[in-house]
PDB file of C-alpha atoms in Angstrom:
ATOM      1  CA  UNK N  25       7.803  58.017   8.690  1.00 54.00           C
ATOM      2  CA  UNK N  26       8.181  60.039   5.303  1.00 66.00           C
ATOM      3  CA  UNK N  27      10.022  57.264   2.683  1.00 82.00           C
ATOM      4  CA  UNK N  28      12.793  59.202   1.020  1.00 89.00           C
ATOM      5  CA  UNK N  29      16.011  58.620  -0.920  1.00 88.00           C
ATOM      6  CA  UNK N  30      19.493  60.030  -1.224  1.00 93.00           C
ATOM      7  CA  UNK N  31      19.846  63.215  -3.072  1.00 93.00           C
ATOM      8  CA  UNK N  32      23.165  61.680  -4.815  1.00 93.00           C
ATOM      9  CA  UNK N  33      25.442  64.277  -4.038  1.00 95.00           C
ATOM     10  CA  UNK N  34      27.461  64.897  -7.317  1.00 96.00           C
ATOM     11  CA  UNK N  35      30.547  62.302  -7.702  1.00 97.00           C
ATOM     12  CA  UNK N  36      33.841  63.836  -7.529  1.00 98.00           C
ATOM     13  CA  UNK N  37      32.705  65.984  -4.422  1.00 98.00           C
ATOM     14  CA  UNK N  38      35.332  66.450  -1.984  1.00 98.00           C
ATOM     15  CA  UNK N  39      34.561  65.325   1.947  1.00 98.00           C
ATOM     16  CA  UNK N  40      33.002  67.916   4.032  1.00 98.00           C
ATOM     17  CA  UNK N  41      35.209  68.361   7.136  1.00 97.00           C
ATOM     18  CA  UNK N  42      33.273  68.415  10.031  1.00 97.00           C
ATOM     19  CA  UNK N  43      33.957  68.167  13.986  1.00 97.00           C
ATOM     20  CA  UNK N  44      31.950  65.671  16.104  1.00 98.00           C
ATOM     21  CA  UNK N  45      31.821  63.892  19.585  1.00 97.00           C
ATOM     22  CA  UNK N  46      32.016  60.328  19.027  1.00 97.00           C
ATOM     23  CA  UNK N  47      29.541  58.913  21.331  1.00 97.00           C
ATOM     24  CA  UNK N  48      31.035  55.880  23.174  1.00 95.00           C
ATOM     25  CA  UNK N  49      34.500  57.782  24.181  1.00 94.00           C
ATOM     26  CA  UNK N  50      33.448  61.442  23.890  1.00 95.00           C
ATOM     27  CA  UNK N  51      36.711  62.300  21.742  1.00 95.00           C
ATOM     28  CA  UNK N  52      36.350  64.396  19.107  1.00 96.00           C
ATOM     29  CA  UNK N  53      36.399  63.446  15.625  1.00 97.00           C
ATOM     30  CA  UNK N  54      36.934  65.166  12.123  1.00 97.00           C
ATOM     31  CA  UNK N  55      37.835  64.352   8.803  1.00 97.00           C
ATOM     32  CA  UNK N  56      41.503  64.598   9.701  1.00 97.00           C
ATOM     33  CA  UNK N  57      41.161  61.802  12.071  1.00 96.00           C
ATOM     34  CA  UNK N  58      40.520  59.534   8.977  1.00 96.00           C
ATOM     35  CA  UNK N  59      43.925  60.892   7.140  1.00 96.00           C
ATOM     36  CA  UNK N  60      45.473  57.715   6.786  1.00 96.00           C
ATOM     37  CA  UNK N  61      43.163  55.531   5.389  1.00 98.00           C
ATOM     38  CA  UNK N  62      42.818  54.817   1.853  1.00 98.00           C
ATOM     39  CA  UNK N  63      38.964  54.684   1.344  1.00 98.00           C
ATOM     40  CA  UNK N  64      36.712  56.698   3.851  1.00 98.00           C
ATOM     41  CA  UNK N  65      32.815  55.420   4.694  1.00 98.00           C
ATOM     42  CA  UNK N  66      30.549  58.154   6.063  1.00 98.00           C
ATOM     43  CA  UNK N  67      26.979  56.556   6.847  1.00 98.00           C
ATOM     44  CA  UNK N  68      23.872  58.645   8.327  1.00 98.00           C
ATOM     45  CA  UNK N  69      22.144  56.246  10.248  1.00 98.00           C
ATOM     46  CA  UNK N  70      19.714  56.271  13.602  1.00 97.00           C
ATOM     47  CA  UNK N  71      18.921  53.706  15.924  1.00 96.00           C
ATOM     48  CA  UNK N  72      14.993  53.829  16.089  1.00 93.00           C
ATOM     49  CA  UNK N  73      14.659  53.790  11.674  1.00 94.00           C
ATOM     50  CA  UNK N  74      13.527  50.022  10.178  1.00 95.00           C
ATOM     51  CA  UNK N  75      15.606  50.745   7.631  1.00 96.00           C
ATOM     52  CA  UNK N  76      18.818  50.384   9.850  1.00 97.00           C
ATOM     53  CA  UNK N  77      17.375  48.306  11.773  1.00 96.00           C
ATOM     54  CA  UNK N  78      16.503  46.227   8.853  1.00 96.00           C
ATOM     55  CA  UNK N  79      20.645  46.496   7.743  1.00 97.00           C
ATOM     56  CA  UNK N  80      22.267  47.174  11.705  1.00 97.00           C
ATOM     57  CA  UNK N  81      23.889  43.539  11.788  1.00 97.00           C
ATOM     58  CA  UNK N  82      25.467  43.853   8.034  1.00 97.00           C
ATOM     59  CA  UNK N  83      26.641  47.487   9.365  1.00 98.00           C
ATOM     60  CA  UNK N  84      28.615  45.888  12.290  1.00 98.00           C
ATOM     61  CA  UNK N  85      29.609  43.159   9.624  1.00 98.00           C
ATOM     62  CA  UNK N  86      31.194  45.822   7.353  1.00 97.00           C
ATOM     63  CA  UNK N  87      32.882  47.341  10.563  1.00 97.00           C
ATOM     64  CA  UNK N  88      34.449  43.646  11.172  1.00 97.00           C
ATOM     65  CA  UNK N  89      35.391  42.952   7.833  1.00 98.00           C
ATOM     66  CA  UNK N  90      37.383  46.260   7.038  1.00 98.00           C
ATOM     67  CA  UNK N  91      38.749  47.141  10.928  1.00 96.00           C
ATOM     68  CA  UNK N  92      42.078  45.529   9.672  1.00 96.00           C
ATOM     69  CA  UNK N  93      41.761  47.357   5.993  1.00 97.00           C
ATOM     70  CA  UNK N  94      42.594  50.507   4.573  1.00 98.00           C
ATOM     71  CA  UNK N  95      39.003  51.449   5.122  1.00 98.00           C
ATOM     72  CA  UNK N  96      38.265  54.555   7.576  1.00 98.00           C
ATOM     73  CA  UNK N  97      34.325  54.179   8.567  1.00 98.00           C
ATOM     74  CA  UNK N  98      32.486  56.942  10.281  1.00 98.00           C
ATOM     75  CA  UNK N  99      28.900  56.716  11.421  1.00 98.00           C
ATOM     76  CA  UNK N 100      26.720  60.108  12.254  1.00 98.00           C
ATOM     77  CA  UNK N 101      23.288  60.371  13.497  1.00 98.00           C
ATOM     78  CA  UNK N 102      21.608  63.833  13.026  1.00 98.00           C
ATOM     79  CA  UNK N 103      18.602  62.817  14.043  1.00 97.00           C
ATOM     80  CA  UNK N 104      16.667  65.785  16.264  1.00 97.00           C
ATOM     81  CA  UNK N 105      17.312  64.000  19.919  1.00 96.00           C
ATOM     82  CA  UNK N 106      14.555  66.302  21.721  1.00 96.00           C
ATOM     83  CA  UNK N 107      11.526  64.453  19.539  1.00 96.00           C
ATOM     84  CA  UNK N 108      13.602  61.346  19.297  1.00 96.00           C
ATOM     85  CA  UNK N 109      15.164  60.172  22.402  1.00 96.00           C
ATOM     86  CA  UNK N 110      16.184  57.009  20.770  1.00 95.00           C
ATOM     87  CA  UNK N 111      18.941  58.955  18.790  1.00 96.00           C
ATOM     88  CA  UNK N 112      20.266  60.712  21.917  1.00 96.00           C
ATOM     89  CA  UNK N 113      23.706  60.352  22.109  1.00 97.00           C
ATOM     90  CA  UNK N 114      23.843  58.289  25.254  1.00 97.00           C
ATOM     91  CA  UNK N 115      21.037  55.486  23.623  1.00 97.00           C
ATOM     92  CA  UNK N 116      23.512  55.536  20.586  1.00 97.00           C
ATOM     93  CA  UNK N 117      26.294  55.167  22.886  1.00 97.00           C
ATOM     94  CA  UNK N 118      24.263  51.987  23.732  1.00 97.00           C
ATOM     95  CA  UNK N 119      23.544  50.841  20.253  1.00 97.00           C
ATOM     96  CA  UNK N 120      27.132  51.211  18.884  1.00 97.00           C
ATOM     97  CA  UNK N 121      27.944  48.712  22.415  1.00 96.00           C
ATOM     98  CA  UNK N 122      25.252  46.234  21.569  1.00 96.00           C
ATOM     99  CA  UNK N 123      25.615  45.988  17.934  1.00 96.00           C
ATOM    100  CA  UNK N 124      29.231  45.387  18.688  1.00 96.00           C
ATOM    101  CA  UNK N 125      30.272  48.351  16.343  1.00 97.00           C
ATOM    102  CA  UNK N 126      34.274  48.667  15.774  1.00 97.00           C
ATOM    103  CA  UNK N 127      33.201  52.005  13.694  1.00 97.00           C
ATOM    104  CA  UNK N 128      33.126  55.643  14.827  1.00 96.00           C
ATOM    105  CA  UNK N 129      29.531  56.484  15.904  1.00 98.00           C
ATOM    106  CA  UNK N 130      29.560  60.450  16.198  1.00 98.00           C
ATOM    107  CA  UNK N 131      26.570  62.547  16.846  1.00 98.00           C
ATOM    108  CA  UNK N 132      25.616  65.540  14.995  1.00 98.00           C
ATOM    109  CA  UNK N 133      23.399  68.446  17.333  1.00 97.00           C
ATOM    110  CA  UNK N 134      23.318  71.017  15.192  1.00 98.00           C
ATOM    111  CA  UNK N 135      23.059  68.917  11.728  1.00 98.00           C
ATOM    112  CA  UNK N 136      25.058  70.811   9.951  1.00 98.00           C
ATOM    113  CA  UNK N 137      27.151  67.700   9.333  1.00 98.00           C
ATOM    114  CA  UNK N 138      24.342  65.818   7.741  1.00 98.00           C
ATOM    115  CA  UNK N 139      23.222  69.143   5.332  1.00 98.00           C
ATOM    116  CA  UNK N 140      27.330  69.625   4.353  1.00 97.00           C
ATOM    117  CA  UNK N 141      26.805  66.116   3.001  1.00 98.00           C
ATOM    118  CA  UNK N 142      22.957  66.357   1.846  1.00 97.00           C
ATOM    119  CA  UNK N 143      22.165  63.355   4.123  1.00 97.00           C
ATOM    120  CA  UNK N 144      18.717  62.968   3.517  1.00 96.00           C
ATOM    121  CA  UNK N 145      17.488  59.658   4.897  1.00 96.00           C
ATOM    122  CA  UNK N 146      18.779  56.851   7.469  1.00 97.00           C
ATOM    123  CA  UNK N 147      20.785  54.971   6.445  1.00 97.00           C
ATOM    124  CA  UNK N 148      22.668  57.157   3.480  1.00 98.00           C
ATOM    125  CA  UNK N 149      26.419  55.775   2.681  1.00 98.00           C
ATOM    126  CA  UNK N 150      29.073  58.019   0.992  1.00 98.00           C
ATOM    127  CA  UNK N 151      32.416  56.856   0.075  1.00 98.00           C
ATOM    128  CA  UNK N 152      35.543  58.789  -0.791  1.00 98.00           C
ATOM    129  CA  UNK N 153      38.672  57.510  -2.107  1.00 98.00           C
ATOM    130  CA  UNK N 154      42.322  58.631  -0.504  1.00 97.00           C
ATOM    131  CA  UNK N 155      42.205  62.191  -2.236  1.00 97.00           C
ATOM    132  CA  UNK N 156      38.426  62.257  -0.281  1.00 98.00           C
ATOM    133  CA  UNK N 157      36.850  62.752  -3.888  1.00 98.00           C
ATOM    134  CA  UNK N 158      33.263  61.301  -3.425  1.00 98.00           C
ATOM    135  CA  UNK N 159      32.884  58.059  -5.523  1.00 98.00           C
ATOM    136  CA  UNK N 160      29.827  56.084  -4.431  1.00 98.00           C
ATOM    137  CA  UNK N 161      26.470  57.015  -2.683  1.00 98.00           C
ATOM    138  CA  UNK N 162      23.723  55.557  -2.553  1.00 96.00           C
ATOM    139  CA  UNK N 163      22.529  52.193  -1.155  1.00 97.00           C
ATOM    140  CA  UNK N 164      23.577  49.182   0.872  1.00 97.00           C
ATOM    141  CA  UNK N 165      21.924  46.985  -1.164  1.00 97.00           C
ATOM    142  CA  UNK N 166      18.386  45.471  -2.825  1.00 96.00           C
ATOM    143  CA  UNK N 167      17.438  45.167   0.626  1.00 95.00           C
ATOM    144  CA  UNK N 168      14.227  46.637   2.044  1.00 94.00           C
ATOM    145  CA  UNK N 169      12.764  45.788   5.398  1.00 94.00           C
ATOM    146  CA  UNK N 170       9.710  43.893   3.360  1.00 88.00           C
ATOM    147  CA  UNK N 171      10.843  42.813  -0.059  1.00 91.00           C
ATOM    148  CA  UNK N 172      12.472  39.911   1.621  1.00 92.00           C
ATOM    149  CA  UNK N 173      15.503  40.226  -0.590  1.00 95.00           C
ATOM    150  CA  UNK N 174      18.782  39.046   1.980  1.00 96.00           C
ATOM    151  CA  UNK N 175      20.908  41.932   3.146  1.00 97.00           C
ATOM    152  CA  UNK N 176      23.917  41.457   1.641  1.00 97.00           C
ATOM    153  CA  UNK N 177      26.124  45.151   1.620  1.00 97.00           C
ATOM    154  CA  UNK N 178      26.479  43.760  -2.241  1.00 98.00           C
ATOM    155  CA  UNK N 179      26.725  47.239  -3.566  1.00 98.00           C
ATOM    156  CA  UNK N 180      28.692  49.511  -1.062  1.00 98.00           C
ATOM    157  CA  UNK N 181      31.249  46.350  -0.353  1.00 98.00           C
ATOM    158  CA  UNK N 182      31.756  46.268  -4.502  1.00 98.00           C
ATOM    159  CA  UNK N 183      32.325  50.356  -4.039  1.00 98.00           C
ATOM    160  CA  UNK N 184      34.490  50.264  -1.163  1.00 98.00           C
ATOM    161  CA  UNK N 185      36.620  46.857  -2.760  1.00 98.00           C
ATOM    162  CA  UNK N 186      36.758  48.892  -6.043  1.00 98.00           C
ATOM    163  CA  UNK N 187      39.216  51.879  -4.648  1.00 98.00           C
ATOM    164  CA  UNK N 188      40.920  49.344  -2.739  1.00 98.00           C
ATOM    165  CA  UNK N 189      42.261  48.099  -5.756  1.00 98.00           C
ATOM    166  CA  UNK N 190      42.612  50.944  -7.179  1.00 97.00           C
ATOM    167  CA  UNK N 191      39.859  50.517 -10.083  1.00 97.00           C
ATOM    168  CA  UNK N 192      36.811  52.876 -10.672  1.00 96.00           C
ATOM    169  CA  UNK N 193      33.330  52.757  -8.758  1.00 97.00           C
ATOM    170  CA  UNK N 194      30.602  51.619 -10.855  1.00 95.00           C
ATOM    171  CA  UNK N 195      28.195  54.083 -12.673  1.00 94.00           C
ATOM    172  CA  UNK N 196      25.183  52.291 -11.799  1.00 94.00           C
ATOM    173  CA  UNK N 197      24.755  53.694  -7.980  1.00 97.00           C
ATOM    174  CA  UNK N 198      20.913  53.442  -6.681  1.00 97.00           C
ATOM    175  CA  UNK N 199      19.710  55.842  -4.244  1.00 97.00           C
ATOM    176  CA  UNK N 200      19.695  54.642  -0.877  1.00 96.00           C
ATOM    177  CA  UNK N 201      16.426  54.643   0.626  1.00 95.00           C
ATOM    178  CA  UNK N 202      15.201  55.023   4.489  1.00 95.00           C
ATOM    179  CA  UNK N 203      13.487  57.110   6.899  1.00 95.00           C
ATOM    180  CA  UNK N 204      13.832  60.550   6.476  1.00 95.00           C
ATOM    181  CA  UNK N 205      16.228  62.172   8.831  1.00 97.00           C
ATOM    182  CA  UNK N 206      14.671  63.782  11.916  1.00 96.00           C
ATOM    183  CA  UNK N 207      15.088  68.228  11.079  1.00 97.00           C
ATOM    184  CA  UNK N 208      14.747  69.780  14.192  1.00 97.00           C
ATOM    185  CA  UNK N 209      11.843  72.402  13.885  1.00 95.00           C
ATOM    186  CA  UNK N 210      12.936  74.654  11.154  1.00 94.00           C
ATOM    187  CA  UNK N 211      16.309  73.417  10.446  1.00 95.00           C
ATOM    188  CA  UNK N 212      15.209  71.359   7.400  1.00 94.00           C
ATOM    189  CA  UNK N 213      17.514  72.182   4.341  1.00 95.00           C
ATOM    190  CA  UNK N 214      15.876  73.089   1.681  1.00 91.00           C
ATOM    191  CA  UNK N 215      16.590  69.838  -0.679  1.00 93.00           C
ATOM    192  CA  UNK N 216      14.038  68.326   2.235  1.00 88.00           C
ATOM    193  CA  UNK N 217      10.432  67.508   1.235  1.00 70.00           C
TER     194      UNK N 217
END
């Protein structure tokens, strides 16, 4: 497990599109599918990282607390399924079920998703307000699996509450920090390592 952080893609960057199976239903899912929300939530996570395992029962909290909001939330794994079988989309389609997810868990096989967005670690967060004009990334919270700080979603809720009413995102973003994602052999991107 290599520790690593998010890149912080540049605020003001507009959403990627990209086209992905969600996992439980099989549909396919894009950025267009998200049109009428307000505030879109794009998360990298995994199911096998201690980092999201650390945060998994805040995620599904988040996913409860917005479901009746203006607040579009996407989940992607990218992780390389072949060397971890934990990530494969049917064991994800089981995680998203257990955790009790009300999110959109998609799965990303050729990981282009996760380099459009410079995903670099599990979990990364991105939000976007209505015009899907990046304004937050970076981390959950002051959380870490062993600084035994609670897991609270402080800083992405305060991000995500922010363009709900229509006021700016904080400056003061921290990187997110997690597992690396999982390149398959030779597809790392070269802001990796």
């Amino acid at each position: 497990m290599a520790l690593t952080a998010s890149t912080m893609l540049p605020i003001g960057t507009q959403a990627p599109d990209f086209h992905l199976p969600e996992v439980v239903s099989g549909k396919a899912t894009s950025l267009s599918t998200f049109a009428d929300k307000k505030v879109l939530l794009v998360m990298f996570i995994c199911r096998h990282c201690p980092f999201v395992k650390h945060v998994q029962q805040e995620l599904a909290q988040l996913g409860k607390d917005y479901f009746t909001k203006d607040v579009a939330i996407i989940a992607i794994s990218a992780n390389d399924a072949k060397n971890y079988p934990d990530d494969a989309p049917e064991s994800l389609k089981a995680f998203a079920t257990e955790q009790g997810f009300t999110f959109t868990l998609c799965y990303d096989e050729s990981q282009e998703t996760a380099k459009a967005y410079t995903a670099a670690c599990t979990p990364d967060f991105f939000v976007f307000d209505s015009d899907r004009k990046l304004v937050y990334r970076g981390q959950l919270d002051d959380s870490r699996p062993s600084n035994g700080k609670p897991v609270t979603g402080e800083d992405l809720r305060a991000a995500i509450e922010a363009v709900l009413a229509d006021k700016p995102v904080t400056d003061d973003q921290k990187p997110s920090v997690g597992c690396n994602i999982k390149w398959k052999p030779g597809n790392q991107p070269s802001y990796f390592g």
